[in-house]
Short mmCIF file of C-alpha atoms and ligand atoms in Angstrom, two decimals:
data_model
loop_
_atom_site.label_atom_id
_atom_site.label_comp_id
_atom_site.label_asym_id
_atom_site.label_seq_id
_atom_site.Cartn_x
_atom_site.Cartn_y
_atom_site.Cartn_z
CA MET A 1 5.37 -49.38 -12.23
CA SER A 2 3.98 -49.99 -15.69
CA GLU A 3 2.59 -47.17 -17.77
CA GLN A 4 -0.94 -48.50 -17.62
CA GLN A 5 -1.16 -47.72 -13.96
CA TYR A 6 -0.93 -43.98 -14.46
CA LEU A 7 -4.17 -42.07 -14.46
CA LEU A 8 -2.54 -39.19 -16.26
CA GLU A 9 0.73 -38.89 -18.13
CA MET A 10 2.05 -35.66 -19.55
CA MET A 11 5.27 -36.23 -21.48
CA ASP A 12 7.66 -33.83 -23.23
CA ILE A 13 5.24 -30.92 -23.01
CA GLU A 14 6.42 -27.79 -24.82
CA LYS A 15 5.00 -24.29 -24.65
CA GLN A 16 6.47 -21.11 -26.05
CA PHE A 17 5.17 -17.62 -25.24
CA PRO A 18 6.57 -14.51 -26.90
CA GLY A 19 10.08 -14.24 -25.47
CA VAL A 20 9.64 -17.08 -22.96
CA LYS A 21 9.96 -20.81 -23.26
CA ALA A 22 7.51 -21.61 -20.49
CA LEU A 23 7.66 -25.40 -20.86
CA ASP A 24 10.59 -27.40 -22.15
CA HIS A 25 10.14 -31.17 -21.98
CA ALA A 26 7.92 -30.87 -18.95
CA LYS A 27 6.62 -34.12 -17.49
CA LEU A 28 4.09 -35.29 -14.94
CA GLN A 29 2.85 -38.79 -14.14
CA LEU A 30 -0.11 -39.04 -11.81
CA ARG A 31 -1.16 -42.26 -10.11
CA PRO A 32 -4.85 -42.81 -9.32
CA GLY A 33 -5.90 -42.21 -5.72
CA THR A 34 -2.86 -40.10 -4.90
CA VAL A 35 -1.94 -36.48 -4.26
CA HIS A 36 0.86 -35.34 -6.53
CA ALA A 37 2.58 -32.12 -5.54
CA LEU A 38 3.96 -29.92 -8.30
CA MET A 39 6.70 -27.62 -7.09
CA GLY A 40 9.07 -25.03 -8.49
CA GLU A 41 10.06 -21.39 -8.18
CA ASN A 42 7.82 -18.57 -9.33
CA GLY A 43 7.70 -18.76 -13.11
CA ALA A 44 8.92 -22.39 -13.26
CA GLY A 45 5.91 -23.30 -15.42
CA LYS A 46 3.58 -25.06 -12.97
CA SER A 47 0.41 -23.16 -13.84
CA THR A 48 1.23 -23.23 -17.55
CA LEU A 49 1.61 -27.02 -17.50
CA MET A 50 -1.79 -27.35 -15.85
CA LYS A 51 -3.38 -24.91 -18.29
CA CYS A 52 -2.07 -27.06 -21.15
CA LEU A 53 -3.84 -30.02 -19.57
CA PHE A 54 -7.04 -28.09 -18.95
CA GLY A 55 -7.44 -26.81 -22.50
CA ILE A 56 -6.68 -23.17 -21.72
CA TYR A 57 -3.41 -23.21 -23.65
CA THR A 58 -2.62 -25.28 -26.71
CA ARG A 59 0.66 -27.07 -26.17
CA ASP A 60 3.31 -26.77 -28.88
CA GLY A 61 4.47 -30.34 -28.41
CA GLY A 62 4.32 -33.46 -26.28
CA THR A 63 1.66 -36.01 -25.41
CA ILE A 64 -1.01 -36.29 -22.78
CA THR A 65 -2.64 -39.61 -21.96
CA MET A 66 -5.41 -40.49 -19.55
CA ASP A 67 -5.59 -44.20 -18.66
CA GLY A 68 -3.09 -44.78 -21.44
CA LYS A 69 -5.30 -43.14 -24.11
CA PRO A 70 -4.07 -39.98 -25.84
CA VAL A 71 -6.19 -36.92 -25.04
CA THR A 72 -6.16 -33.24 -25.98
CA PHE A 73 -8.73 -30.98 -24.45
CA THR A 74 -9.59 -28.01 -26.60
CA SER A 75 -11.29 -25.99 -23.86
CA PRO A 76 -11.93 -26.13 -20.11
CA ARG A 77 -15.45 -27.33 -20.95
CA ASP A 78 -13.95 -30.23 -22.88
CA ALA A 79 -11.62 -31.03 -19.96
CA LEU A 80 -14.49 -30.91 -17.47
CA ASP A 81 -16.62 -33.18 -19.67
CA ASN A 82 -13.77 -35.68 -19.66
CA GLY A 83 -13.21 -35.76 -15.92
CA VAL A 84 -10.58 -33.07 -15.33
CA ALA A 85 -11.39 -30.14 -13.03
CA MET A 86 -9.17 -27.28 -11.92
CA VAL A 87 -9.14 -24.64 -9.21
CA HIS A 88 -7.11 -21.71 -10.50
CA GLN A 89 -4.47 -19.68 -8.75
CA GLU A 90 -6.49 -16.53 -9.49
CA LEU A 91 -10.15 -16.55 -8.51
CA ASN A 92 -12.34 -16.00 -11.57
CA GLN A 93 -15.71 -15.33 -10.06
CA VAL A 94 -18.55 -13.08 -11.10
CA LEU A 95 -18.59 -10.99 -7.98
CA ARG A 96 -22.06 -9.59 -8.28
CA ARG A 97 -23.69 -12.96 -8.80
CA SER A 98 -24.74 -15.40 -6.14
CA VAL A 99 -22.67 -18.30 -4.92
CA MET A 100 -24.95 -20.83 -6.64
CA GLU A 101 -24.85 -18.99 -9.96
CA ASN A 102 -21.06 -19.06 -9.76
CA MET A 103 -21.22 -22.78 -9.04
CA TYR A 104 -23.30 -23.36 -12.16
CA LEU A 105 -21.90 -20.77 -14.58
CA GLY A 106 -22.09 -22.20 -18.07
CA ARG A 107 -24.23 -25.16 -16.97
CA PHE A 108 -27.36 -23.63 -15.43
CA PRO A 109 -30.03 -26.27 -14.84
CA THR A 110 -33.22 -25.38 -16.73
CA THR A 111 -36.91 -26.08 -16.22
CA LYS A 112 -39.11 -27.74 -18.84
CA LEU A 113 -39.88 -24.27 -20.15
CA GLY A 114 -36.23 -23.51 -20.64
CA MET A 115 -35.99 -21.13 -17.70
CA VAL A 116 -33.11 -21.23 -15.24
CA ASP A 117 -34.18 -23.59 -12.49
CA SER A 118 -33.14 -21.61 -9.42
CA ARG A 119 -34.65 -24.03 -6.98
CA LYS A 120 -32.70 -26.93 -8.42
CA MET A 121 -29.54 -24.86 -8.45
CA PHE A 122 -30.10 -23.93 -4.80
CA ASN A 123 -30.83 -27.49 -3.71
CA GLU A 124 -27.87 -28.96 -5.53
CA THR A 125 -25.48 -26.34 -4.25
CA LYS A 126 -26.83 -26.86 -0.75
CA ALA A 127 -26.37 -30.62 -1.10
CA ILE A 128 -22.74 -30.26 -2.21
CA PHE A 129 -21.98 -27.80 0.58
CA THR A 130 -23.60 -30.10 3.13
CA ALA A 131 -21.64 -33.09 1.88
CA LEU A 132 -18.41 -31.11 2.06
CA GLU A 133 -19.40 -29.41 5.33
CA ILE A 134 -19.06 -25.95 3.84
CA ASP A 135 -20.96 -23.28 5.71
CA VAL A 136 -21.92 -20.78 2.99
CA ASP A 137 -25.38 -19.61 1.93
CA PRO A 138 -25.84 -20.55 -1.75
CA ARG A 139 -27.83 -17.33 -2.27
CA ALA A 140 -25.15 -15.00 -0.87
CA ILE A 141 -23.58 -12.61 -3.37
CA ILE A 142 -20.10 -13.96 -3.84
CA GLY A 143 -18.40 -10.57 -3.71
CA THR A 144 -19.58 -10.16 -0.12
CA LEU A 145 -17.74 -13.27 1.08
CA SER A 146 -14.21 -13.34 2.45
CA VAL A 147 -11.51 -14.43 0.03
CA SER A 148 -11.08 -17.67 1.93
CA LYS A 149 -14.80 -18.49 1.68
CA ARG A 150 -14.68 -17.68 -2.03
CA GLN A 151 -11.76 -20.06 -2.35
CA MET A 152 -13.75 -22.82 -0.61
CA VAL A 153 -16.63 -22.23 -3.05
CA GLU A 154 -14.22 -22.69 -5.97
CA ILE A 155 -13.00 -25.93 -4.47
CA ALA A 156 -16.57 -27.15 -3.98
CA LYS A 157 -17.33 -26.21 -7.56
CA ALA A 158 -14.41 -28.26 -8.88
CA VAL A 159 -15.45 -31.21 -6.72
CA SER A 160 -19.04 -30.91 -7.99
CA TYR A 161 -17.92 -32.00 -11.47
CA ASN A 162 -17.08 -35.44 -10.06
CA ALA A 163 -13.80 -35.27 -11.89
CA ARG A 164 -11.26 -38.09 -11.80
CA ILE A 165 -8.41 -35.62 -11.93
CA LEU A 166 -8.50 -32.52 -9.79
CA VAL A 167 -5.93 -29.75 -10.16
CA LEU A 168 -5.52 -27.36 -7.22
CA ASP A 169 -3.26 -24.40 -8.03
CA GLU A 170 -2.22 -22.80 -4.72
CA PRO A 171 -5.59 -23.48 -3.12
CA THR A 172 -4.53 -22.70 0.43
CA SER A 173 -2.88 -19.33 -0.11
CA SER A 174 -5.79 -17.51 1.52
CA LEU A 175 -7.35 -20.23 3.64
CA THR A 176 -7.45 -20.15 7.42
CA GLU A 177 -5.78 -22.98 9.32
CA ASP A 178 -9.12 -24.68 9.95
CA GLU A 179 -10.02 -24.40 6.30
CA VAL A 180 -6.74 -25.99 5.28
CA GLU A 181 -7.53 -28.96 7.52
CA HIS A 182 -11.00 -29.04 6.04
CA LEU A 183 -9.59 -29.07 2.50
CA PHE A 184 -7.22 -31.88 3.41
CA ARG A 185 -10.15 -33.94 4.69
CA ILE A 186 -11.96 -33.35 1.40
CA MET A 187 -8.83 -34.35 -0.51
CA ASN A 188 -8.46 -37.55 1.49
CA ARG A 189 -12.03 -38.48 0.72
CA LEU A 190 -11.49 -37.91 -2.99
CA THR A 191 -8.27 -39.91 -3.18
CA ALA A 192 -9.96 -42.75 -1.31
CA ASP A 193 -12.41 -42.83 -4.24
CA GLY A 194 -9.52 -43.09 -6.69
CA VAL A 195 -9.36 -39.44 -7.74
CA GLY A 196 -5.89 -38.19 -8.64
CA ILE A 197 -5.08 -34.73 -7.28
CA ILE A 198 -2.38 -32.42 -8.59
CA TYR A 199 -1.49 -29.98 -5.86
CA ILE A 200 0.53 -26.80 -6.42
CA SER A 201 1.82 -24.96 -3.39
CA HIS A 202 4.87 -23.19 -2.00
CA LYS A 203 4.20 -24.39 1.52
CA MET A 204 6.70 -27.15 2.27
CA ASP A 205 5.08 -28.48 5.41
CA GLU A 206 1.74 -28.88 3.62
CA ILE A 207 3.37 -30.61 0.70
CA LEU A 208 5.21 -33.10 2.84
CA ARG A 209 2.08 -33.79 4.83
CA ILE A 210 -0.52 -34.22 2.12
CA SER A 211 1.26 -35.55 -0.94
CA ASP A 212 2.28 -39.02 -2.05
CA ASP A 213 4.54 -37.99 -4.91
CA VAL A 214 6.37 -34.75 -5.62
CA THR A 215 7.44 -33.44 -9.02
CA ILE A 216 9.87 -30.55 -9.12
CA MET A 217 10.20 -28.22 -12.10
CA ARG A 218 12.80 -25.61 -12.90
CA ASP A 219 12.76 -23.19 -15.85
CA GLY A 220 9.98 -25.09 -17.57
CA GLN A 221 11.78 -28.42 -17.29
CA TRP A 222 11.13 -31.56 -15.33
CA VAL A 223 13.78 -31.97 -12.66
CA ALA A 224 12.70 -34.88 -10.47
CA THR A 225 9.77 -36.96 -9.28
CA ARG A 226 10.09 -38.66 -5.90
CA PRO A 227 7.87 -40.18 -3.25
CA ALA A 228 7.18 -37.47 -0.67
CA LYS A 229 8.35 -39.65 2.19
CA GLU A 230 11.84 -39.81 0.70
CA LEU A 231 12.12 -36.02 0.53
CA THR A 232 13.03 -33.34 3.04
CA THR A 233 12.39 -29.61 2.85
CA ASP A 234 16.08 -28.96 2.20
CA GLU A 235 16.20 -31.50 -0.59
CA ILE A 236 13.12 -30.00 -2.28
CA ILE A 237 14.63 -26.54 -2.07
CA ARG A 238 17.91 -27.78 -3.52
CA LEU A 239 16.09 -29.36 -6.45
CA MET A 240 13.98 -26.24 -7.00
CA VAL A 241 16.74 -23.66 -6.96
CA ASN A 242 19.59 -25.91 -8.12
CA ARG A 243 21.91 -24.83 -5.36
CA GLU A 244 22.37 -25.50 -1.71
CA MET A 245 20.46 -23.02 0.46
CA THR A 246 22.06 -23.53 3.82
CA ASN A 247 20.72 -20.31 5.26
CA ARG A 248 17.07 -19.55 4.92
CA PHE A 249 17.61 -16.03 6.32
CA PRO A 250 20.17 -13.37 5.43
CA PRO A 251 22.56 -12.03 8.08
CA LYS A 252 20.92 -9.43 10.27
CA ASN A 253 22.89 -6.21 10.70
CA ASN A 254 20.17 -3.65 11.42
CA LYS A 255 20.35 -1.71 14.68
CA PRO A 256 17.09 -0.41 16.11
CA GLY A 257 17.57 3.21 17.27
CA ASN A 258 15.28 6.07 18.30
CA VAL A 259 11.53 5.83 18.41
CA LEU A 260 10.13 6.41 14.93
CA MET A 261 6.43 5.80 15.45
CA ASP A 262 4.63 6.02 18.75
CA VAL A 263 1.25 4.32 18.77
CA LYS A 264 -1.01 4.95 21.77
CA GLY A 265 -4.31 3.20 22.31
CA VAL A 266 -5.16 2.82 18.65
CA THR A 267 -8.65 1.44 18.09
CA GLY A 268 -10.50 1.01 14.83
CA MET A 269 -13.88 2.60 14.25
CA TYR A 270 -15.80 -0.37 12.89
CA GLU A 271 -15.91 -3.92 14.23
CA PRO A 272 -14.24 -6.31 13.89
CA THR A 273 -11.15 -4.28 14.59
CA CYS A 274 -8.17 -3.77 16.89
CA HIS A 275 -8.59 -2.33 20.38
CA ASP A 276 -6.39 -0.06 22.44
CA VAL A 277 -3.11 -1.09 20.84
CA THR A 278 -0.03 0.64 22.26
CA PHE A 279 3.56 0.11 21.09
CA GLN A 280 6.55 1.89 19.60
CA LEU A 281 8.32 1.24 16.33
CA HIS A 282 11.98 2.22 16.25
CA GLU A 283 14.12 3.49 13.43
CA GLY A 284 15.96 0.57 11.93
CA GLU A 285 13.64 -1.98 13.48
CA VAL A 286 11.82 -4.94 11.97
CA LEU A 287 8.77 -5.41 14.14
CA GLY A 288 6.85 -8.62 13.56
CA VAL A 289 3.14 -9.03 14.16
CA ALA A 290 2.08 -12.54 15.09
CA GLY A 291 -1.35 -13.90 15.92
CA LEU A 292 -3.91 -16.44 14.92
CA VAL A 293 -6.08 -15.95 11.86
CA GLY A 294 -8.75 -13.47 12.95
CA SER A 295 -6.53 -11.77 15.54
CA ARG A 296 -7.02 -8.46 13.60
CA ARG A 297 -3.41 -8.06 12.59
CA THR A 298 -4.50 -6.86 9.17
CA GLU A 299 -6.96 -4.46 10.78
CA LEU A 300 -4.15 -2.96 12.83
CA LEU A 301 -2.03 -2.26 9.75
CA ASN A 302 -4.98 -0.96 7.78
CA THR A 303 -5.98 1.36 10.61
CA LEU A 304 -2.44 2.75 10.88
CA PHE A 305 -2.41 3.34 7.12
CA GLY A 306 -5.77 5.13 7.12
CA TYR A 307 -7.37 2.46 5.01
CA PHE A 308 -9.72 1.76 7.91
CA THR A 309 -11.04 4.63 10.01
CA LYS A 310 -9.47 5.18 13.39
CA GLY A 311 -11.99 5.34 16.24
CA GLY A 312 -9.55 6.30 18.97
CA GLY A 313 -5.94 6.61 19.98
CA GLU A 314 -2.99 8.62 18.75
CA VAL A 315 -0.07 8.06 16.41
CA THR A 316 3.03 10.23 16.23
CA VAL A 317 5.95 9.85 13.87
CA ARG A 318 9.19 11.47 15.08
CA GLY A 319 7.13 13.43 17.54
CA LYS A 320 4.69 14.80 14.95
CA LYS A 321 1.05 13.84 15.27
CA ILE A 322 -0.12 11.83 12.30
CA ASP A 323 -3.76 11.45 11.30
CA ASN A 324 -3.62 9.36 8.14
CA ALA A 325 -7.27 10.15 7.55
CA THR A 326 -6.88 8.92 3.98
CA THR A 327 -4.42 6.61 2.31
CA ASP A 328 -3.09 9.53 0.22
CA GLU A 329 -2.30 11.33 3.41
CA ALA A 330 -0.56 8.21 4.72
CA ARG A 331 1.54 8.04 1.58
CA ASN A 332 2.52 11.69 1.97
CA ASN A 333 3.45 10.98 5.56
CA GLY A 334 5.91 8.36 4.37
CA PHE A 335 3.79 5.28 4.99
CA ALA A 336 3.52 2.34 2.62
CA LEU A 337 1.20 -0.63 2.96
CA ILE A 338 1.60 -3.87 1.09
CA THR A 339 -1.65 -5.74 1.45
CA GLU A 340 -2.25 -9.39 1.89
CA GLU A 341 -4.52 -9.76 -1.12
CA ARG A 342 -2.11 -8.25 -3.58
CA ARG A 343 -3.53 -10.04 -6.56
CA ALA A 344 -7.06 -9.08 -5.66
CA THR A 345 -6.43 -5.45 -4.83
CA GLY A 346 -3.14 -4.36 -6.29
CA ILE A 347 -2.87 -5.38 -9.90
CA PHE A 348 -3.70 -3.48 -13.06
CA GLY A 349 -3.85 -6.54 -15.30
CA GLU A 350 -3.89 -4.74 -18.63
CA GLY A 351 -1.01 -2.51 -17.58
CA SER A 352 2.64 -3.21 -18.30
CA ILE A 353 5.25 -4.02 -15.69
CA THR A 354 6.37 -0.40 -15.95
CA PHE A 355 2.90 0.95 -15.30
CA ASN A 356 2.39 -1.39 -12.38
CA SER A 357 5.78 -0.50 -10.91
CA ILE A 358 5.42 3.26 -10.90
CA ILE A 359 1.72 3.72 -10.23
CA SER A 360 2.04 4.30 -6.47
CA ASN A 361 4.69 6.89 -6.99
CA VAL A 362 3.51 8.59 -10.12
CA ASN A 363 4.11 12.12 -8.86
CA ALA A 364 7.83 11.42 -8.70
CA TYR A 365 8.04 11.34 -12.49
CA GLY A 366 7.21 14.97 -13.19
CA LYS A 367 4.31 16.73 -14.86
CA PRO A 368 2.88 17.23 -17.40
CA LEU A 369 5.17 14.80 -19.17
CA LEU A 370 6.35 11.73 -17.35
CA ASN A 371 10.09 11.31 -17.16
CA GLY A 372 10.60 8.18 -19.21
CA ARG A 373 14.19 7.61 -18.28
CA LYS A 374 13.48 7.63 -14.55
CA MET A 375 10.49 5.35 -15.05
CA ASP A 376 12.68 2.94 -16.96
CA LYS A 377 15.35 3.02 -14.33
CA ASP A 378 12.92 2.44 -11.49
CA THR A 379 11.13 -0.34 -13.30
CA GLN A 380 14.47 -2.01 -13.94
CA TRP A 381 15.20 -1.67 -10.24
CA VAL A 382 11.96 -3.45 -9.41
CA ILE A 383 12.75 -6.22 -11.90
CA ASP A 384 16.33 -6.65 -10.67
CA SER A 385 15.91 -6.31 -6.95
CA MET A 386 12.77 -8.42 -6.80
CA ARG A 387 14.12 -10.89 -9.38
CA VAL A 388 10.98 -10.58 -11.50
CA LYS A 389 10.96 -13.17 -14.25
CA THR A 390 9.70 -11.29 -17.31
CA PRO A 391 10.70 -10.99 -20.96
CA SER A 392 10.51 -7.16 -20.87
CA LYS A 393 9.30 -4.09 -19.02
CA ARG A 394 6.47 -3.71 -21.49
CA THR A 395 5.01 -7.14 -20.80
CA HIS A 396 1.46 -7.06 -19.44
CA ILE A 397 1.59 -7.93 -15.79
CA LYS A 398 -1.16 -10.48 -16.17
CA SER A 399 1.05 -12.66 -18.34
CA LEU A 400 3.54 -13.06 -15.48
CA SER A 401 3.32 -16.02 -13.16
CA GLY A 402 1.33 -15.43 -9.97
CA GLY A 403 4.37 -15.05 -7.74
CA ASN A 404 6.08 -12.67 -10.14
CA GLN A 405 3.03 -10.43 -10.18
CA GLN A 406 3.30 -10.20 -6.42
CA LYS A 407 6.93 -9.22 -6.62
CA VAL A 408 6.09 -6.28 -8.89
CA ILE A 409 3.51 -5.01 -6.41
CA ILE A 410 5.96 -5.24 -3.52
CA GLY A 411 8.63 -3.48 -5.58
CA ARG A 412 6.17 -0.72 -6.43
CA TRP A 413 5.83 0.20 -2.78
CA LEU A 414 9.51 -0.02 -2.04
CA LEU A 415 10.00 2.57 -4.78
CA THR A 416 8.01 5.15 -2.83
CA ASN A 417 10.90 5.13 -0.36
CA PRO A 418 8.69 4.96 2.72
CA ASP A 419 9.76 5.68 6.31
CA VAL A 420 7.22 3.33 7.78
CA LEU A 421 6.71 0.18 5.79
CA LEU A 422 3.69 -1.94 6.68
CA LEU A 423 3.82 -5.43 5.21
CA ASP A 424 0.97 -7.90 5.39
CA GLU A 425 2.12 -11.46 4.65
CA PRO A 426 4.80 -10.23 2.23
CA THR A 427 6.05 -13.67 1.24
CA ARG A 428 2.74 -15.41 0.65
CA GLY A 429 2.80 -17.19 -2.71
CA ILE A 430 6.51 -16.43 -3.14
CA ASP A 431 9.05 -19.20 -3.70
CA VAL A 432 11.86 -19.97 -1.24
CA GLY A 433 14.66 -18.35 -3.24
CA SER A 434 12.76 -15.11 -3.65
CA LYS A 435 11.70 -15.13 -0.02
CA TYR A 436 15.35 -14.83 0.89
CA GLU A 437 15.56 -11.83 -1.41
CA ILE A 438 12.57 -10.17 0.18
CA TYR A 439 14.06 -10.71 3.63
CA GLU A 440 17.24 -9.08 2.41
CA LEU A 441 15.31 -6.07 1.12
CA ILE A 442 13.45 -5.74 4.41
CA LEU A 443 16.66 -5.93 6.43
CA ASN A 444 18.36 -3.43 4.10
CA LEU A 445 15.54 -0.97 4.61
CA ALA A 446 15.91 -1.40 8.35
CA GLU A 447 19.67 -0.86 8.07
CA GLN A 448 18.88 2.46 6.36
CA GLY A 449 16.92 3.45 9.44
CA LYS A 450 13.40 2.76 8.19
CA GLY A 451 10.82 1.15 10.40
CA VAL A 452 9.23 -2.04 9.15
CA MET A 453 6.16 -3.78 10.53
CA MET A 454 5.51 -7.22 9.16
CA VAL A 455 2.45 -9.38 9.70
CA SER A 456 3.20 -13.03 9.05
CA SER A 457 1.65 -16.40 9.74
CA GLU A 458 4.97 -18.10 9.24
CA MET A 459 6.61 -18.34 12.60
CA PRO A 460 10.10 -19.20 11.26
CA GLU A 461 10.22 -16.00 9.22
CA LEU A 462 9.13 -13.86 12.17
CA LEU A 463 11.80 -15.47 14.34
CA GLY A 464 14.32 -15.25 11.50
CA ILE A 465 14.25 -11.55 10.70
CA CYS A 466 12.40 -9.56 13.39
CA ASP A 467 13.84 -7.65 16.32
CA ARG A 468 10.65 -7.81 18.32
CA ILE A 469 7.29 -9.47 17.73
CA LEU A 470 3.94 -8.00 18.72
CA VAL A 471 1.51 -10.77 19.47
CA MET A 472 -2.12 -9.93 18.75
CA SER A 473 -4.96 -11.87 20.28
CA ASN A 474 -8.57 -11.21 19.43
CA GLY A 475 -7.96 -7.58 18.51
CA GLN A 476 -5.77 -6.79 21.50
CA LEU A 477 -2.07 -6.65 22.02
CA ALA A 478 -1.30 -9.71 24.14
CA GLY A 479 2.41 -9.06 24.52
CA ILE A 480 5.69 -8.16 22.85
CA VAL A 481 8.53 -10.65 22.66
CA GLU A 482 12.14 -9.67 22.05
CA ARG A 483 15.02 -11.20 20.14
CA GLY A 484 17.80 -12.34 22.40
CA LYS A 485 15.48 -12.33 25.37
CA ASP A 486 12.44 -14.28 24.26
CA PHE A 487 13.56 -15.71 20.96
CA GLY A 488 16.55 -16.16 18.69
CA GLY A 489 17.51 -19.73 19.45
CA ILE A 490 15.89 -19.76 22.86
CA PRO A 491 13.98 -22.97 23.49
CA GLY A 492 10.26 -22.53 23.92
CA GLU A 493 10.07 -19.35 21.84
CA GLN A 494 7.27 -20.59 19.61
CA GLU A 495 5.31 -21.81 22.61
CA THR A 496 5.61 -18.38 24.26
CA ILE A 497 4.20 -16.71 21.18
CA MET A 498 1.44 -19.26 20.72
CA ALA A 499 0.41 -18.89 24.36
CA LEU A 500 0.18 -15.11 23.96
CA ALA A 501 -1.78 -15.52 20.71
CA ALA A 502 -4.40 -17.52 22.60
CA LYS A 503 -4.56 -15.10 25.56
CA TYR A 504 -7.87 -13.36 24.75
CA VAL A 505 -9.45 -15.98 22.52
N1 LIG B 601 -0.18 -15.90 -21.03
C1 LIG B 601 1.15 -15.75 -20.97
N2 LIG B 601 1.81 -14.97 -21.85
C2 LIG B 601 3.14 -14.84 -21.79
N3 LIG B 601 3.92 -15.44 -20.88
C3 LIG B 601 3.33 -16.24 -19.99
C4 LIG B 601 1.92 -16.43 -19.96
N4 LIG B 601 1.61 -17.29 -18.96
C5 LIG B 601 2.78 -17.60 -18.37
N5 LIG B 601 3.81 -16.97 -18.97
C6 LIG B 601 5.23 -17.09 -18.63
O1 LIG B 601 5.54 -18.46 -18.53
C7 LIG B 601 6.44 -18.72 -17.43
C8 LIG B 601 5.84 -19.75 -16.51
O2 LIG B 601 4.76 -19.18 -15.81
P1 LIG B 601 3.78 -19.97 -14.84
O3 LIG B 601 2.62 -19.10 -14.55
O4 LIG B 601 3.49 -21.31 -15.42
O5 LIG B 601 4.70 -20.14 -13.53
P2 LIG B 601 4.37 -20.83 -12.14
O6 LIG B 601 5.34 -21.96 -11.99
O7 LIG B 601 2.93 -21.15 -12.05
O8 LIG B 601 4.81 -19.71 -11.08
P3 LIG B 601 4.10 -19.14 -9.71
O9 LIG B 601 4.64 -19.94 -8.58
O10 LIG B 601 4.63 -17.74 -9.60
O11 LIG B 601 2.63 -19.20 -9.86
C9 LIG B 601 6.68 -17.37 -16.79
O12 LIG B 601 7.89 -16.86 -17.27
C10 LIG B 601 5.52 -16.51 -17.25
O13 LIG B 601 5.87 -15.16 -17.32
MG1 LIG B 602 1.36 -20.36 -10.93
#
């Protein structure tokens, strides 16, 4: 196709950060009316490339053209004014302001007297939400909404600029299944109007479903651009990691032994919560937790960890009654919880990698002076075992790519050497190569006799590494399926789990 037909062309884009060449001859060519997926491992340079387009970073070299005309946007405002909108990987919302104020930040409509025109803001927000079928009150304080609702507001905001190019950086990482479908409908409407969408995601099935073209990056460089229909998941992975990945899961050598944690009738205090959940976690076991969005899997983990108050039931660990009335108590009892919203709840942005690695385990480094050598060693362990891509231990965590930030948070908890490890969607936002590594870590912990509980919405990973899977349905335990008996190459395994997940809905 001739150059003129591209809506956007980014050629030979260069960007250097201290100690990191983030972009090295990066390239992206977007056709109008199409969805263009941008893929690559954590730290490959996807977000940086988009920030160079959007005027957040100044590129060191290369050219950007829109409709064949050279452009350089000096700020996001400039980009927006010229028809480019972006939904960021990290939500940047003013939590204590209303939804509509967040929609109109920096462009408040004013009355003749120069006052903010709240009525206009309300009506316009309402009109956009109605058009996009988004069910959110424009006057609600944004901090009170769920992360997925907040994400939908961001998407609506980007759409409200009527941009010709829309960049979505991991927009579905916290959306429910229905919301993902909803977003795809919105995207289809936009592309039908000729909008070009750049879509960043680690979810292969979504990519292959929604995109027309796929560009793959590795280490800041362009690797390939292909029509999506000519690609398979395996081929994308090969291009991303530059090696064949025949096995998506490491060999499983853990042997579940004695009962480690005995959970009887656990119920949360405040609705919505889990009800009367009874099961046992064994030493050396990886216990999956499956269920639909809203099945209260997260509530179960949070209640066990003492993050949510327990309303009833009993938990014993190795025969000893455990209260976990506070999260500190849980930590002292050998529990660790890795939450689903790591970026929202777990990161100290101004802190270094070292600080972020040791913060959950700070008592282990001695008082009054912290033992620097041990901190260094442990931080290096986090960097090595989680394959964190960073120029140094002193780097501020917020300058790492989104996926690498998550790896530091996971590593932080592994450092506390927990007996009972509670993981909520541990591989969300993590690239395929690193997923393998996280599975390996989980299985290693199990081999050492630890008990691991893992909530996941990805059925293949539950089937790939778990010994048993609890299936939650509407706050209740609908059933427990076992490897070798109910899954592990047995036909119909997914259907069994899905049927249980729908049991009490
Ligand atoms: N502001 C910054 N200062 C220093 N280094 C940065 C900054 N932003 C990004 N980097 C580095 O540039 C590289 C590319 O990061 P980028 O965020 O573009 O990756 P990504 O492909 O979006 O990854 P992910 O899938 O994890 O979101 C990384 O090594 C990252 O640490
Ligand atoms: Mg990114």
